[in-house]
Short mmCIF file of C-alpha atoms in Angstrom, two decimals:
data_model
loop_
_atom_site.label_atom_id
_atom_site.label_comp_id
_atom_site.label_asym_id
_atom_site.label_seq_id
_atom_site.Cartn_x
_atom_site.Cartn_y
_atom_site.Cartn_z
CA MET A 1 0.00 0.00 0.00
CA GLU A 2 1.36 3.45 -0.93
CA PHE A 3 0.55 6.75 0.82
CA SER A 4 1.02 10.20 -0.74
CA THR A 5 1.36 13.48 1.20
CA GLY A 6 0.64 15.82 -1.71
CA PHE A 7 -3.07 16.58 -2.04
CA GLY A 8 -2.94 19.09 -4.90
CA TRP A 9 -4.96 22.23 -5.37
CA THR A 10 -7.90 20.37 -6.86
CA ARG A 11 -8.53 18.48 -3.61
CA LEU A 12 -8.57 21.55 -1.29
CA PRO A 13 -12.26 22.39 -1.90
CA VAL A 14 -13.25 18.77 -1.18
CA LEU A 15 -11.22 18.69 2.04
CA ALA A 16 -12.62 22.05 3.12
CA ALA A 17 -16.18 20.87 2.52
CA ALA A 18 -15.53 17.69 4.48
CA PHE A 19 -14.05 19.69 7.38
CA ILE A 20 -17.00 22.09 7.48
CA LEU A 21 -19.52 19.24 7.33
CA GLY A 22 -17.75 17.43 10.17
CA SER A 23 -17.72 20.60 12.28
CA VAL A 24 -21.44 21.18 11.72
CA LEU A 25 -22.27 17.58 12.66
CA THR A 26 -20.15 17.85 15.82
CA VAL A 27 -21.80 21.09 16.93
CA SER A 28 -25.29 19.79 16.15
CA ALA A 29 -24.60 16.66 18.17
CA GLN A 30 -23.68 18.77 21.23
CA ILE A 31 -26.81 20.94 21.02
CA ILE A 32 -30.02 19.32 22.18
CA PRO A 33 -33.01 21.32 21.00
CA PRO A 34 -35.85 21.66 23.44
CA PHE A 35 -38.84 19.56 22.74
CA SER A 36 -42.02 18.56 24.43
CA PRO A 37 -42.24 14.88 25.38
CA PRO A 38 -44.79 13.00 23.29
CA ALA A 39 -47.81 11.43 24.80
CA ALA A 40 -47.20 8.02 26.33
CA THR A 41 -48.24 5.13 24.17
CA PRO A 42 -49.11 1.58 25.26
CA ASP A 43 -45.68 0.42 24.08
CA ASP A 44 -43.99 3.07 26.21
CA GLU A 45 -46.06 2.02 29.20
CA ALA A 46 -45.06 -1.60 28.67
CA GLU A 47 -41.39 -0.62 28.46
CA ALA A 48 -41.74 1.46 31.62
CA ALA A 49 -43.32 -1.48 33.40
CA GLU A 50 -40.38 -3.67 32.37
CA ALA A 51 -37.76 -1.11 33.50
CA PRO A 52 -35.34 -2.43 36.15
CA ASP A 53 -36.23 -1.78 39.77
CA VAL A 54 -33.82 -0.48 42.41
CA ASN A 55 -34.36 -3.68 44.34
CA ASP A 56 -33.06 -5.85 41.48
CA PRO A 57 -29.69 -7.56 42.09
CA ASP A 58 -26.66 -5.52 41.00
CA VAL A 59 -24.96 -7.30 38.08
CA LEU A 60 -21.78 -5.24 38.63
CA LYS A 61 -21.49 -6.17 42.29
CA GLY A 62 -17.93 -7.09 43.16
CA ILE A 63 -16.51 -5.56 39.92
CA ASP A 64 -14.21 -2.52 40.15
CA VAL A 65 -15.24 -0.40 37.19
CA ASP A 66 -12.07 1.70 37.44
CA LYS A 67 -9.93 -1.39 36.77
CA LEU A 68 -11.73 -2.42 33.59
CA ASP A 69 -9.62 -2.22 30.41
CA TRP A 70 -11.78 0.07 28.29
CA SER A 71 -9.05 0.25 25.63
CA GLN A 72 -10.30 -3.08 24.22
CA LEU A 73 -13.26 -1.18 22.77
CA ALA A 74 -11.04 1.35 20.99
CA ILE A 75 -10.87 -0.35 17.57
CA ASP A 76 -10.16 1.87 14.62
CA ALA A 77 -11.42 1.27 11.11
CA GLY A 78 -8.11 -0.23 9.96
CA THR A 79 -8.17 -2.86 12.72
CA LEU A 80 -11.79 -3.70 11.93
CA ASN A 81 -10.91 -4.18 8.24
CA ASP A 82 -8.05 -6.49 9.24
CA LEU A 83 -10.42 -8.60 11.34
CA ILE A 84 -12.91 -8.88 8.46
CA ALA A 85 -10.13 -9.80 6.01
CA ALA A 86 -8.80 -12.46 8.40
CA LYS A 87 -12.29 -13.97 8.69
CA LYS A 88 -12.63 -14.08 4.89
CA ARG A 89 -9.24 -15.79 4.58
CA ALA A 90 -10.28 -18.38 7.16
CA GLN A 91 -13.51 -19.08 5.24
CA ALA A 92 -11.60 -19.40 1.96
CA ALA A 93 -9.15 -21.83 3.57
CA ALA A 94 -12.06 -23.93 4.84
CA ASN A 95 -13.61 -24.02 1.35
CA ASP A 96 -10.28 -25.03 -0.17
CA GLY A 97 -10.04 -28.02 2.13
CA MET A 98 -10.96 -31.58 1.30
CA ASN A 99 -14.68 -32.05 0.67
CA TRP A 100 -16.43 -35.40 1.11
CA SER A 101 -19.88 -36.43 -0.07
CA SER A 102 -21.70 -39.75 0.09
CA ASN A 103 -24.85 -41.06 -1.56
CA ALA A 104 -26.36 -44.40 -0.59
CA LYS A 105 -27.58 -46.66 -3.40
CA ALA A 106 -30.39 -49.19 -3.43
CA ASN A 107 -28.02 -52.15 -3.87
CA GLY A 108 -26.34 -51.54 -0.50
CA SER A 109 -23.28 -49.66 -1.80
CA SER A 110 -22.45 -45.98 -1.44
CA ALA A 111 -21.11 -43.53 -4.00
CA VAL A 112 -18.37 -41.55 -2.27
CA THR A 113 -16.76 -38.48 -3.83
CA VAL A 114 -13.80 -36.59 -2.45
CA LYS A 115 -12.25 -33.50 -4.02
CA GLN A 116 -9.80 -30.80 -3.06
CA SER A 117 -8.70 -27.55 -4.63
CA VAL A 118 -5.01 -27.39 -5.51
CA SER A 119 -4.73 -23.91 -6.97
CA SER A 120 -7.28 -21.11 -7.21
CA PHE A 121 -5.34 -19.32 -9.98
CA TRP A 122 -6.22 -21.90 -12.64
CA ASP A 123 -9.03 -23.57 -10.67
CA ALA A 124 -7.03 -26.81 -10.39
CA ARG A 125 -8.73 -29.67 -8.53
CA ILE A 126 -8.01 -33.28 -7.68
CA GLY A 127 -10.36 -35.94 -6.39
CA ALA A 128 -11.66 -39.46 -6.51
CA ASP A 129 -15.00 -41.13 -7.26
CA MET A 130 -15.52 -44.38 -5.40
CA THR A 131 -18.15 -47.05 -5.01
CA VAL A 132 -17.86 -48.46 -1.49
CA THR A 133 -19.68 -51.65 -0.54
CA SER A 134 -20.41 -52.85 2.96
CA GLU A 135 -19.97 -56.42 4.10
CA PRO A 136 -23.31 -58.12 4.83
CA ARG A 137 -23.66 -58.87 8.55
CA THR A 138 -26.66 -61.18 8.34
CA MET A 139 -27.98 -63.71 5.87
CA SER A 140 -30.92 -61.44 5.06
CA GLU A 141 -28.56 -58.60 4.11
CA LEU A 142 -26.54 -61.01 1.94
CA LEU A 143 -29.65 -62.17 0.07
CA ALA A 144 -30.90 -58.59 -0.32
CA GLN A 145 -27.60 -57.39 -1.84
CA LYS A 146 -27.49 -60.35 -4.25
CA ALA A 147 -31.09 -59.75 -5.30
CA ALA A 148 -30.34 -56.07 -5.98
CA ASN A 149 -27.24 -56.91 -8.07
CA GLY A 150 -28.54 -59.73 -10.22
CA GLY A 151 -27.34 -62.57 -8.01
CA SER A 152 -23.82 -61.30 -7.27
CA LEU A 153 -22.39 -59.12 -4.53
CA PRO A 154 -21.47 -55.52 -5.43
CA GLN A 155 -17.76 -54.83 -5.68
CA SER A 156 -15.91 -51.74 -4.50
CA SER A 157 -14.28 -49.66 -7.22
CA GLY A 158 -12.91 -46.20 -7.72
CA SER A 159 -11.18 -43.79 -10.05
CA ALA A 160 -8.91 -40.80 -9.45
CA TRP A 161 -9.11 -37.60 -11.46
CA ALA A 162 -7.51 -34.20 -11.86
CA ALA A 163 -8.99 -31.16 -13.60
CA ALA A 164 -7.94 -27.58 -14.31
CA THR A 165 -9.54 -24.60 -16.00
CA ALA A 166 -7.26 -21.99 -17.57
CA PRO A 167 -7.85 -18.85 -19.64
CA GLY A 168 -7.83 -19.01 -23.41
CA ALA A 169 -5.66 -17.36 -26.06
CA GLY A 170 -7.03 -13.89 -26.58
CA PRO A 171 -9.70 -13.62 -29.29
CA ILE A 172 -9.28 -17.23 -30.46
CA TRP A 173 -10.95 -18.93 -27.48
CA ASP A 174 -12.01 -17.91 -23.96
CA LYS A 175 -11.44 -20.94 -21.74
CA THR A 176 -9.30 -24.06 -21.68
CA ALA A 177 -10.32 -27.10 -19.63
CA VAL A 178 -8.11 -30.14 -19.04
CA GLU A 179 -9.13 -33.35 -17.26
CA ALA A 180 -7.42 -36.67 -16.61
CA ARG A 181 -8.97 -39.78 -15.05
CA VAL A 182 -7.49 -43.15 -14.06
CA ASP A 183 -9.45 -46.27 -13.06
CA PRO A 184 -6.95 -48.91 -11.84
CA GLY A 185 -9.58 -51.59 -11.31
CA ALA A 186 -10.86 -51.47 -14.87
CA GLU A 187 -7.40 -50.61 -16.27
CA GLN A 188 -8.83 -47.55 -17.97
CA SER A 189 -7.44 -44.05 -18.28
CA LYS A 190 -8.54 -40.91 -20.10
CA ILE A 191 -7.07 -37.51 -20.74
CA GLY A 192 -8.93 -34.77 -22.54
CA ALA A 193 -8.97 -31.06 -23.25
CA SER A 194 -11.64 -28.66 -24.49
CA LEU A 195 -11.48 -25.15 -25.94
CA THR A 196 -14.50 -22.88 -25.51
CA LYS A 197 -15.41 -19.61 -27.21
CA SER A 198 -18.50 -17.57 -26.27
CA MET A 199 -19.85 -14.55 -28.11
CA PRO A 200 -23.08 -12.52 -27.92
CA LEU A 201 -25.37 -12.54 -30.95
CA SER A 202 -27.84 -9.98 -29.64
CA GLY A 203 -29.02 -8.56 -26.36
CA ASP A 204 -30.56 -11.81 -25.12
CA THR A 205 -28.91 -14.41 -27.39
CA SER A 206 -25.41 -15.89 -27.15
CA LEU A 207 -23.40 -18.48 -29.05
CA THR A 208 -20.92 -20.92 -27.49
CA LEU A 209 -18.50 -22.94 -29.64
CA GLN A 210 -16.55 -25.85 -28.18
CA ASN A 211 -13.91 -28.22 -29.53
CA GLY A 212 -12.90 -31.24 -27.48
CA TYR A 213 -10.09 -33.77 -27.82
CA SER A 214 -9.54 -36.90 -25.74
CA VAL A 215 -7.49 -40.09 -25.61
CA ASN A 216 -8.95 -43.23 -24.00
CA GLN A 217 -6.67 -46.08 -23.03
CA GLN A 218 -7.86 -49.60 -22.18
CA GLY A 219 -5.58 -52.32 -20.88
CA THR A 220 -6.11 -56.06 -20.53
CA THR A 221 -4.74 -58.24 -17.78
CA ALA A 222 -2.15 -60.79 -18.86
CA VAL A 223 -3.09 -64.44 -18.37
CA PRO A 224 -0.86 -67.52 -18.66
CA GLY A 225 0.01 -67.97 -22.33
CA ILE A 226 -1.56 -64.65 -23.38
CA GLY A 227 0.17 -61.35 -22.76
CA GLY A 228 -1.72 -58.21 -21.91
CA HIS A 229 -2.02 -55.40 -24.41
CA ILE A 230 -3.16 -51.79 -24.48
CA THR A 231 -5.57 -50.19 -26.93
CA ARG A 232 -6.07 -46.46 -27.44
CA ASN A 233 -9.04 -44.63 -28.88
CA TYR A 234 -8.75 -41.03 -30.08
CA GLU A 235 -11.89 -38.91 -30.12
CA THR A 236 -12.78 -35.37 -31.12
CA ASP A 237 -16.07 -33.53 -30.83
CA GLN A 238 -17.39 -30.18 -32.02
CA SER A 239 -20.51 -28.42 -30.82
CA ALA A 240 -22.33 -25.11 -31.15
CA LYS A 241 -24.86 -23.94 -28.54
CA VAL A 242 -27.30 -21.06 -28.92
CA THR A 243 -28.82 -19.75 -25.68
CA LEU A 244 -31.89 -17.51 -25.44
CA THR A 245 -31.73 -15.88 -22.02
CA ASP A 246 -35.27 -14.46 -21.92
CA THR A 247 -37.03 -17.77 -22.63
CA GLY A 248 -34.50 -20.09 -20.93
CA THR A 249 -34.07 -22.10 -24.12
CA SER A 250 -30.84 -23.55 -25.49
CA ILE A 251 -30.27 -25.46 -28.74
CA THR A 252 -27.13 -27.55 -29.32
CA ALA A 253 -25.81 -29.10 -32.52
CA GLY A 254 -22.64 -31.16 -32.64
CA GLN A 255 -20.73 -34.07 -34.10
CA THR A 256 -18.23 -36.63 -32.81
CA LEU A 257 -15.48 -38.58 -34.55
CA SER A 258 -13.48 -41.44 -33.02
CA THR A 259 -11.00 -44.02 -34.29
CA THR A 260 -13.38 -46.87 -33.41
CA ASP A 261 -16.31 -45.47 -35.44
CA ASP A 262 -14.23 -43.85 -38.21
CA LYS A 263 -17.11 -41.55 -39.21
CA TRP A 264 -18.82 -38.45 -37.92
CA LEU A 265 -21.83 -39.03 -35.68
CA ARG A 266 -24.14 -36.03 -35.52
CA LYS A 267 -26.36 -35.00 -32.65
CA LEU A 268 -29.03 -32.35 -32.10
CA GLY A 269 -30.46 -31.40 -28.72
CA ALA A 270 -32.54 -28.76 -26.95
CA GLU A 271 -33.15 -27.77 -23.35
CA GLN A 272 -36.01 -25.74 -21.92
CA LYS A 273 -36.23 -24.25 -18.44
CA LEU A 274 -39.81 -24.60 -17.23
CA PHE A 275 -39.54 -22.78 -13.90
CA ASP A 276 -37.08 -22.48 -11.04
CA ASN A 277 -34.63 -25.43 -10.93
CA VAL A 278 -36.71 -27.61 -13.32
CA THR A 279 -35.57 -28.26 -16.91
CA VAL A 280 -36.62 -30.56 -19.73
CA SER A 281 -34.13 -31.66 -22.40
CA GLY A 282 -34.26 -33.88 -25.45
CA SER A 283 -31.76 -35.07 -28.06
CA VAL A 284 -31.59 -36.99 -31.32
CA GLY A 285 -28.29 -38.51 -32.42
CA GLU A 286 -26.73 -41.00 -34.81
CA THR A 287 -25.04 -44.22 -33.67
CA SER A 288 -22.24 -46.25 -35.24
CA GLN A 289 -24.76 -49.01 -36.07
CA GLY A 290 -26.87 -46.60 -38.17
CA ALA A 291 -29.83 -46.42 -35.80
CA ILE A 292 -31.14 -43.15 -34.35
CA ASN A 293 -30.76 -42.63 -30.61
CA LYS A 294 -33.54 -40.53 -29.04
CA SER A 295 -33.82 -39.36 -25.45
CA LEU A 296 -36.07 -37.11 -23.37
CA THR A 297 -35.20 -36.25 -19.79
CA ALA A 298 -36.39 -33.90 -17.06
CA GLY A 299 -34.16 -32.64 -14.30
CA PHE A 300 -34.42 -30.82 -10.98
CA LYS A 301 -31.44 -29.14 -9.33
CA LYS A 302 -31.39 -27.32 -6.00
CA SER A 303 -28.43 -25.97 -4.07
CA TRP A 304 -28.47 -24.75 -0.47
#
């Protein structure tokens, strides 16, 4: 922080006005104009009835008022700002800590998610998504878990991930997102990146363009006589999304190309916001087998 002692001639009228205003307020605070007390109202009578009586116990009995440290109440504005800033830093540190969430499933397992912020500059995060199963304690629990999982017990699994969001490259694109995920149990890994560019079309309409690139790797476990091998699949997708802010409508058109399909698969979708936190979306897309994939979903999202 830098302080300057030169005010300049242009600031003298402002300082003079502030000094005069402060003097007037000080004098007016010391002068109490005469006034006639207003007529007592029922509320005033109730407050008078609840006023402390001289026979009430003295709460300051045994306390020497002259020995109290009244300087603790002398907090200037700078100290108060420091206290507020320290409280905000403590809240930010708590938010940057490790966050856990759990969601119980019908088959007896729980979906556990843990994530932690690594850097706020590029919004870098790390975490893990796990499926945790509990050991059945009774025969009835064992039969219930098998019935909910098609005759077999659910297995614990999990994957680790890391994600970061960085700024773009000037007018070319606005945002860069990178994500990597590893699933040791399934011997799968994925790394991908997306480039996003948003631009307004009119006062209530905007266009968002996105290009994504990803590499999926799948490994197989070696067995006696057969060695394991690794296969990789490269995928790219392109999409354009038009959003109408006034009506809460968005229309998306895109296409995807991967080394396994070896042809572009096109997709068209729309989303409509009905009212607060409730949306309806539908999509129509091509598949590698030539059939048309159609879907219609409704969603509700609430945060508190």
